[in-house]
XYZ file of N, CA, C and O in Angstrom:
464
model
N -1.238 18.212 3.619
C 0.163 18.560 3.559
C 1.004 17.304 3.389
O 1.481 16.752 4.355
N 1.181 16.864 2.163
C 2.038 15.690 1.964
C 3.519 16.051 2.045
O 3.919 17.173 1.737
N 4.290 15.074 2.461
C 5.748 15.144 2.409
C 6.208 13.957 1.574
O 5.814 12.821 1.828
N 7.032 14.229 0.578
C 7.644 13.180 -0.229
C 9.142 13.245 0.051
O 9.779 14.270 -0.195
N 9.690 12.172 0.594
C 11.110 12.089 0.932
C 11.739 11.005 0.066
O 11.400 9.833 0.190
N 12.650 11.409 -0.819
C 13.388 10.462 -1.653
C 14.743 10.211 -1.010
O 15.529 11.146 -0.808
N 15.013 8.961 -0.681
C 16.275 8.560 -0.065
C 17.088 7.814 -1.129
O 16.604 6.827 -1.698
N 18.295 8.307 -1.388
C 19.125 7.714 -2.426
C 20.548 7.487 -1.929
O 20.979 8.103 -0.955
N 21.254 6.625 -2.635
C 22.652 6.370 -2.318
C 23.543 7.490 -2.851
O 24.520 7.867 -2.239
N 23.193 8.014 -4.015
C 24.031 9.013 -4.653
C 23.487 10.424 -4.477
O 22.367 10.607 -4.026
N 24.298 11.376 -4.844
C 23.898 12.782 -4.868
C 23.095 13.006 -6.144
O 23.426 12.448 -7.184
N 22.044 13.811 -6.061
C 21.187 14.090 -7.213
C 21.537 15.476 -7.748
O 21.636 16.439 -6.983
N 21.712 15.566 -9.052
C 22.037 16.846 -9.688
C 20.901 17.839 -9.446
O 19.723 17.459 -9.471
N 21.235 19.111 -9.223
C 20.206 20.126 -8.958
C 19.107 20.185 -10.023
O 17.936 20.342 -9.692
N 19.471 20.053 -11.290
C 18.445 20.088 -12.342
C 17.494 18.900 -12.254
O 16.306 19.024 -12.538
N 17.995 17.746 -11.807
C 17.121 16.585 -11.617
C 16.206 16.768 -10.414
O 15.071 16.303 -10.415
N 16.699 17.448 -9.389
C 15.848 17.738 -8.231
C 14.659 18.595 -8.648
O 13.535 18.371 -8.201
N 14.899 19.568 -9.495
C 13.809 20.422 -9.974
C 12.771 19.609 -10.743
O 11.568 19.785 -10.555
N 13.237 18.718 -11.602
C 12.318 17.871 -12.372
C 11.543 16.949 -11.439
O 10.322 16.821 -11.549
N 12.236 16.318 -10.500
C 11.576 15.401 -9.563
C 10.546 16.135 -8.715
O 9.433 15.640 -8.519
N 10.908 17.304 -8.211
C 9.977 18.102 -7.392
C 8.694 18.375 -8.170
O 7.595 18.199 -7.656
N 8.826 18.778 -9.423
C 7.663 19.063 -10.263
C 6.853 17.798 -10.526
O 5.629 17.798 -10.429
N 7.522 16.717 -10.851
C 6.832 15.450 -11.140
C 6.114 14.916 -9.897
O 4.982 14.439 -9.991
N 6.762 14.982 -8.740
C 6.114 14.538 -7.503
C 4.866 15.377 -7.229
O 3.830 14.858 -6.820
N 4.973 16.690 -7.442
C 3.822 17.577 -7.232
C 2.678 17.197 -8.168
O 1.517 17.152 -7.750
N 2.994 16.913 -9.425
C 1.957 16.514 -10.386
C 1.260 15.230 -9.945
O 0.037 15.128 -9.984
N 2.046 14.257 -9.509
C 1.465 12.977 -9.061
C 0.548 13.199 -7.867
O -0.593 12.719 -7.845
N 1.016 13.921 -6.868
C 0.220 14.112 -5.656
C -1.063 14.895 -5.935
O -2.097 14.624 -5.339
N -1.003 15.843 -6.861
C -2.207 16.610 -7.196
C -3.169 15.780 -8.053
O -4.360 15.681 -7.751
N -2.651 15.178 -9.104
C -3.507 14.447 -10.043
C -4.102 13.179 -9.449
O -5.226 12.812 -9.776
N -3.383 12.515 -8.585
C -3.869 11.245 -8.032
C -4.538 11.428 -6.672
O -5.583 10.834 -6.402
N -3.949 12.248 -5.814
C -4.446 12.377 -4.438
C -5.173 13.689 -4.179
O -5.721 13.881 -3.092
N -5.163 14.611 -5.141
C -5.831 15.886 -4.946
C -5.123 16.800 -3.956
O -5.730 17.700 -3.385
N -3.828 16.570 -3.750
C -3.044 17.362 -2.797
C -2.279 18.446 -3.548
O -1.429 18.158 -4.385
N -2.562 19.701 -3.239
C -2.003 20.846 -3.930
C -0.508 21.019 -3.650
O -0.040 20.776 -2.534
N 0.214 21.507 -4.657
C 1.637 21.795 -4.492
C 1.862 22.894 -3.450
O 2.926 22.975 -2.839
N 0.846 23.725 -3.203
C 0.963 24.771 -2.191
C 1.254 24.200 -0.809
O 1.769 24.909 0.059
N 0.891 22.939 -0.585
C 1.091 22.309 0.718
C 2.132 21.188 0.672
O 2.397 20.554 1.681
N 2.705 20.935 -0.493
C 3.632 19.817 -0.664
C 5.036 20.180 -0.199
O 5.560 21.232 -0.540
N 5.636 19.277 0.570
C 7.048 19.383 0.929
C 7.774 18.228 0.264
O 7.289 17.092 0.279
N 8.919 18.517 -0.337
C 9.749 17.486 -0.960
C 11.114 17.545 -0.302
O 11.694 18.624 -0.137
N 11.588 16.382 0.074
C 12.887 16.289 0.753
C 13.749 15.288 -0.006
O 13.267 14.229 -0.413
N 15.021 15.630 -0.175
C 15.981 14.722 -0.795
C 16.999 14.333 0.267
O 17.724 15.184 0.786
N 17.025 13.065 0.610
C 17.984 12.528 1.565
C 18.997 11.738 0.742
O 18.695 10.646 0.262
N 20.183 12.308 0.583
C 21.157 11.772 -0.359
C 22.351 11.135 0.342
O 22.604 11.378 1.508
N 23.055 10.324 -0.433
C 24.284 9.669 -0.002
C 24.081 8.831 1.259
O 24.871 8.872 2.190
N 23.011 8.061 1.253
C 22.682 7.161 2.361
C 23.085 5.732 1.995
O 23.036 5.335 0.825
N 23.457 4.948 2.978
C 23.708 3.528 2.761
C 22.370 2.801 2.773
O 21.611 2.906 3.741
N 22.078 2.106 1.692
C 20.832 1.358 1.568
C 21.194 -0.088 1.241
O 21.991 -0.335 0.334
N 20.611 -1.020 1.977
C 20.874 -2.433 1.755
C 19.572 -3.146 1.431
O 18.518 -2.820 1.973
N 19.643 -4.138 0.552
C 18.500 -4.984 0.219
C 19.024 -6.383 -0.015
O 20.057 -6.557 -0.670
N 18.346 -7.381 0.532
C 18.812 -8.773 0.475
C 20.213 -8.905 1.076
O 21.017 -9.706 0.620
N 20.525 -8.049 2.062
C 21.818 -8.110 2.724
C 22.963 -7.513 1.932
O 24.107 -7.551 2.374
N 22.671 -6.950 0.772
C 23.709 -6.384 -0.097
C 23.481 -4.880 -0.285
O 22.339 -4.420 -0.256
N 24.553 -4.136 -0.520
C 24.381 -2.710 -0.792
C 23.558 -2.503 -2.071
O 23.757 -3.217 -3.052
N 22.649 -1.578 -2.022
C 21.859 -1.222 -3.195
C 22.676 -0.206 -3.981
O 22.947 0.893 -3.501
N 23.114 -0.579 -5.169
C 23.996 0.279 -5.956
C 23.248 1.415 -6.623
O 23.784 2.502 -6.802
N 22.040 1.173 -7.038
C 21.212 2.227 -7.621
C 19.764 1.946 -7.270
O 19.344 0.811 -7.185
N 19.044 2.996 -7.005
C 17.653 2.861 -6.596
C 17.412 3.736 -5.382
O 18.269 4.516 -4.992
N 16.231 3.604 -4.829
C 15.939 4.448 -3.691
C 14.680 4.052 -2.956
O 13.965 3.128 -3.343
N 14.444 4.781 -1.898
C 13.258 4.620 -1.065
C 12.487 5.932 -1.123
O 13.074 7.003 -0.998
N 11.199 5.837 -1.325
C 10.348 7.024 -1.316
C 9.369 6.878 -0.159
O 8.608 5.906 -0.105
N 9.419 7.823 0.762
C 8.481 7.867 1.874
C 7.488 8.990 1.594
O 7.892 10.129 1.376
N 6.217 8.630 1.599
C 5.163 9.622 1.388
C 4.293 9.627 2.632
O 3.750 8.594 3.017
N 4.177 10.791 3.259
C 3.302 10.952 4.418
C 2.281 12.015 4.062
O 2.625 13.042 3.473
N 1.024 11.769 4.429
C -0.018 12.737 4.121
C -1.148 12.661 5.122
O -1.380 11.632 5.747
N -1.822 13.795 5.270
C -2.996 13.857 6.122
C -4.170 13.315 5.314
O -4.380 13.711 4.172
N -4.916 12.400 5.910
C -6.092 11.851 5.241
C -5.891 10.417 4.806
O -4.899 9.773 5.123
N -6.882 9.931 4.064
C -6.903 8.541 3.605
C -6.982 8.499 2.094
O -7.654 9.316 1.471
N -6.297 7.534 1.515
C -6.372 7.280 0.083
C -6.994 5.909 -0.148
O -6.881 5.014 0.696
N -7.596 5.745 -1.289
C -8.114 4.442 -1.695
C -6.946 3.595 -2.215
O -5.922 4.118 -2.649
N -7.127 2.286 -2.195
C -6.075 1.381 -2.671
C -5.648 1.721 -4.101
O -4.461 1.739 -4.428
N -6.618 2.009 -4.969
C -6.307 2.350 -6.353
C -5.443 3.597 -6.470
O -4.562 3.677 -7.336
N -5.686 4.577 -5.599
C -4.863 5.788 -5.600
C -3.424 5.454 -5.191
O -2.467 5.952 -5.786
N -3.283 4.605 -4.186
C -1.942 4.220 -3.736
C -1.200 3.461 -4.827
O 0.001 3.687 -5.045
N -1.897 2.596 -5.522
C -1.268 1.855 -6.618
C -0.845 2.790 -7.741
O 0.238 2.644 -8.318
N -1.686 3.778 -8.048
C -1.354 4.744 -9.092
C -0.164 5.609 -8.682
O 0.719 5.884 -9.495
N -0.118 6.030 -7.430
C 1.033 6.797 -6.933
C 2.301 5.960 -7.068
O 3.333 6.443 -7.561
N 2.251 4.709 -6.647
C 3.408 3.827 -6.727
C 3.878 3.677 -8.172
O 5.073 3.807 -8.473
N 2.952 3.445 -9.068
C 3.298 3.273 -10.484
C 3.943 4.537 -11.040
O 4.996 4.482 -11.674
N 3.332 5.666 -10.774
C 3.822 6.919 -11.349
C 5.155 7.361 -10.748
O 6.014 7.869 -11.460
N 5.333 7.146 -9.454
C 6.620 7.490 -8.827
C 7.727 6.614 -9.416
O 8.820 7.100 -9.730
N 7.448 5.318 -9.595
C 8.439 4.427 -10.223
C 8.759 4.892 -11.632
O 9.927 4.908 -12.040
N 7.736 5.278 -12.397
C 7.957 5.771 -13.754
C 8.846 7.016 -13.754
O 9.761 7.140 -14.571
N 8.579 7.941 -12.843
C 9.356 9.177 -12.753
C 10.817 8.878 -12.427
O 11.738 9.398 -13.076
N 11.058 8.045 -11.420
C 12.435 7.750 -11.015
C 13.179 6.969 -12.090
O 14.392 7.147 -12.271
N 12.458 6.132 -12.817
C 13.063 5.416 -13.943
C 13.457 6.397 -15.043
O 14.561 6.354 -15.569
N 12.556 7.317 -15.363
C 12.791 8.285 -16.441
C 13.885 9.301 -16.077
O 14.776 9.557 -16.876
N 13.830 9.850 -14.875
C 14.732 10.949 -14.499
C 16.094 10.446 -14.023
O 17.131 11.017 -14.378
N 16.110 9.394 -13.205
C 17.367 8.924 -12.609
C 17.847 7.592 -13.175
O 18.921 7.120 -12.804
N 17.029 6.965 -14.030
C 17.426 5.695 -14.622
C 17.311 4.507 -13.690
O 17.868 3.442 -13.955
N 16.576 4.654 -12.585
C 16.429 3.553 -11.635
C 15.547 2.456 -12.218
O 14.489 2.739 -12.783
N 15.977 1.227 -12.047
C 15.097 0.088 -12.379
C 13.937 0.101 -11.385
O 14.126 0.385 -10.203
N 12.765 -0.220 -11.871
C 11.581 -0.166 -11.014
C 11.645 -1.167 -9.864
O 11.059 -0.939 -8.813
N 12.377 -2.258 -10.041
C 12.479 -3.238 -8.957
C 13.523 -2.841 -7.913
O 13.790 -3.591 -6.979
N 14.096 -1.647 -8.055
C 14.998 -1.098 -7.045
C 14.446 0.181 -6.431
O 15.189 0.995 -5.898
N 13.130 0.344 -6.537
C 12.464 1.503 -5.957
C 11.446 0.993 -4.942
O 10.604 0.157 -5.270
N 11.541 1.498 -3.721
C 10.665 1.067 -2.644
C 9.875 2.263 -2.160
O 10.444 3.329 -1.932
N 8.566 2.102 -2.023
C 7.688 3.211 -1.684
C 6.880 2.862 -0.446
O 6.292 1.776 -0.375
N 6.858 3.783 0.506
C 6.051 3.627 1.708
C 5.078 4.804 1.761
O 5.503 5.960 1.680
N 3.794 4.508 1.859
C 2.777 5.544 1.982
C 2.194 5.464 3.383
O 1.707 4.422 3.789
N 2.289 6.558 4.096
C 1.787 6.604 5.469
C 0.702 7.669 5.566
O 0.949 8.840 5.275
N -0.470 7.255 5.996
C -1.600 8.170 6.180
C -1.656 8.579 7.654
O -1.552 7.743 8.540
N -1.816 9.889 7.875
C -1.775 10.432 9.227
C -3.075 11.188 9.497
O -3.540 11.943 8.645
N -3.656 10.983 10.672
C -4.823 11.772 11.056
C -4.391 13.216 11.279
O -3.304 13.482 11.802
N -5.239 14.141 10.893
C -4.928 15.558 11.007
C -4.506 15.981 12.402
O -3.641 16.846 12.571
N -5.100 15.379 13.425
C -4.747 15.741 14.802
C -3.315 15.350 15.155
O -2.763 15.829 16.142
N -2.710 14.476 14.348
C -1.338 14.027 14.598
C -0.313 14.754 13.738
O 0.846 14.347 13.669
N -0.727 15.825 13.070
C 0.169 16.568 12.185
C 0.149 18.028 12.601
O -0.861 18.702 12.471
N 1.268 18.515 13.089
C 1.351 19.894 13.544
C 1.857 20.824 12.473
O 2.698 20.462 11.654
N 1.345 22.049 12.495
C 1.789 23.076 11.561
C 1.356 24.447 12.106
O 0.228 24.596 12.565
N 2.268 25.388 12.071
C 1.962 26.760 12.427
C 1.352 26.888 13.828
O 0.423 27.644 14.058
N 1.858 26.100 14.756
C 1.410 26.181 16.127
C 0.099 25.484 16.438
O -0.455 25.638 17.516
N -0.406 24.697 15.488
C -1.668 23.978 15.683
C -1.590 22.628 14.982
O -0.506 22.177 14.625
N -2.709 21.981 14.823
C -2.780 20.735 14.062
C -3.877 20.860 13.018
O -4.667 21.796 13.038
N -3.916 19.883 12.134
C -4.972 19.878 11.116
C -6.169 19.199 11.705
O -7.000 18.703 11.391
């Protein structure tokens, strides 16, 4: 059950959210083998983001949390593809996109009154 949380300074148009949701699902399935049936996507918009002590005018932070472990190559591919998607859909420069991948043991992830 991966969660992809995109944190941005600006509001994202609804049609772009649909495209991003689909693209994130494709990346997680094709690279990590995580089905869209279990994928959650969250958009955290209109947040203040600073880098090098200055406001980040365009760009974002992507937090990915998932049950299980990925290989380094998978993480690199996810990072590359997420940057490509955000560049294509929102016009973000790749050097203004920050990605955090957090792997969680199933016992530490609750769902439906139990854990994985």
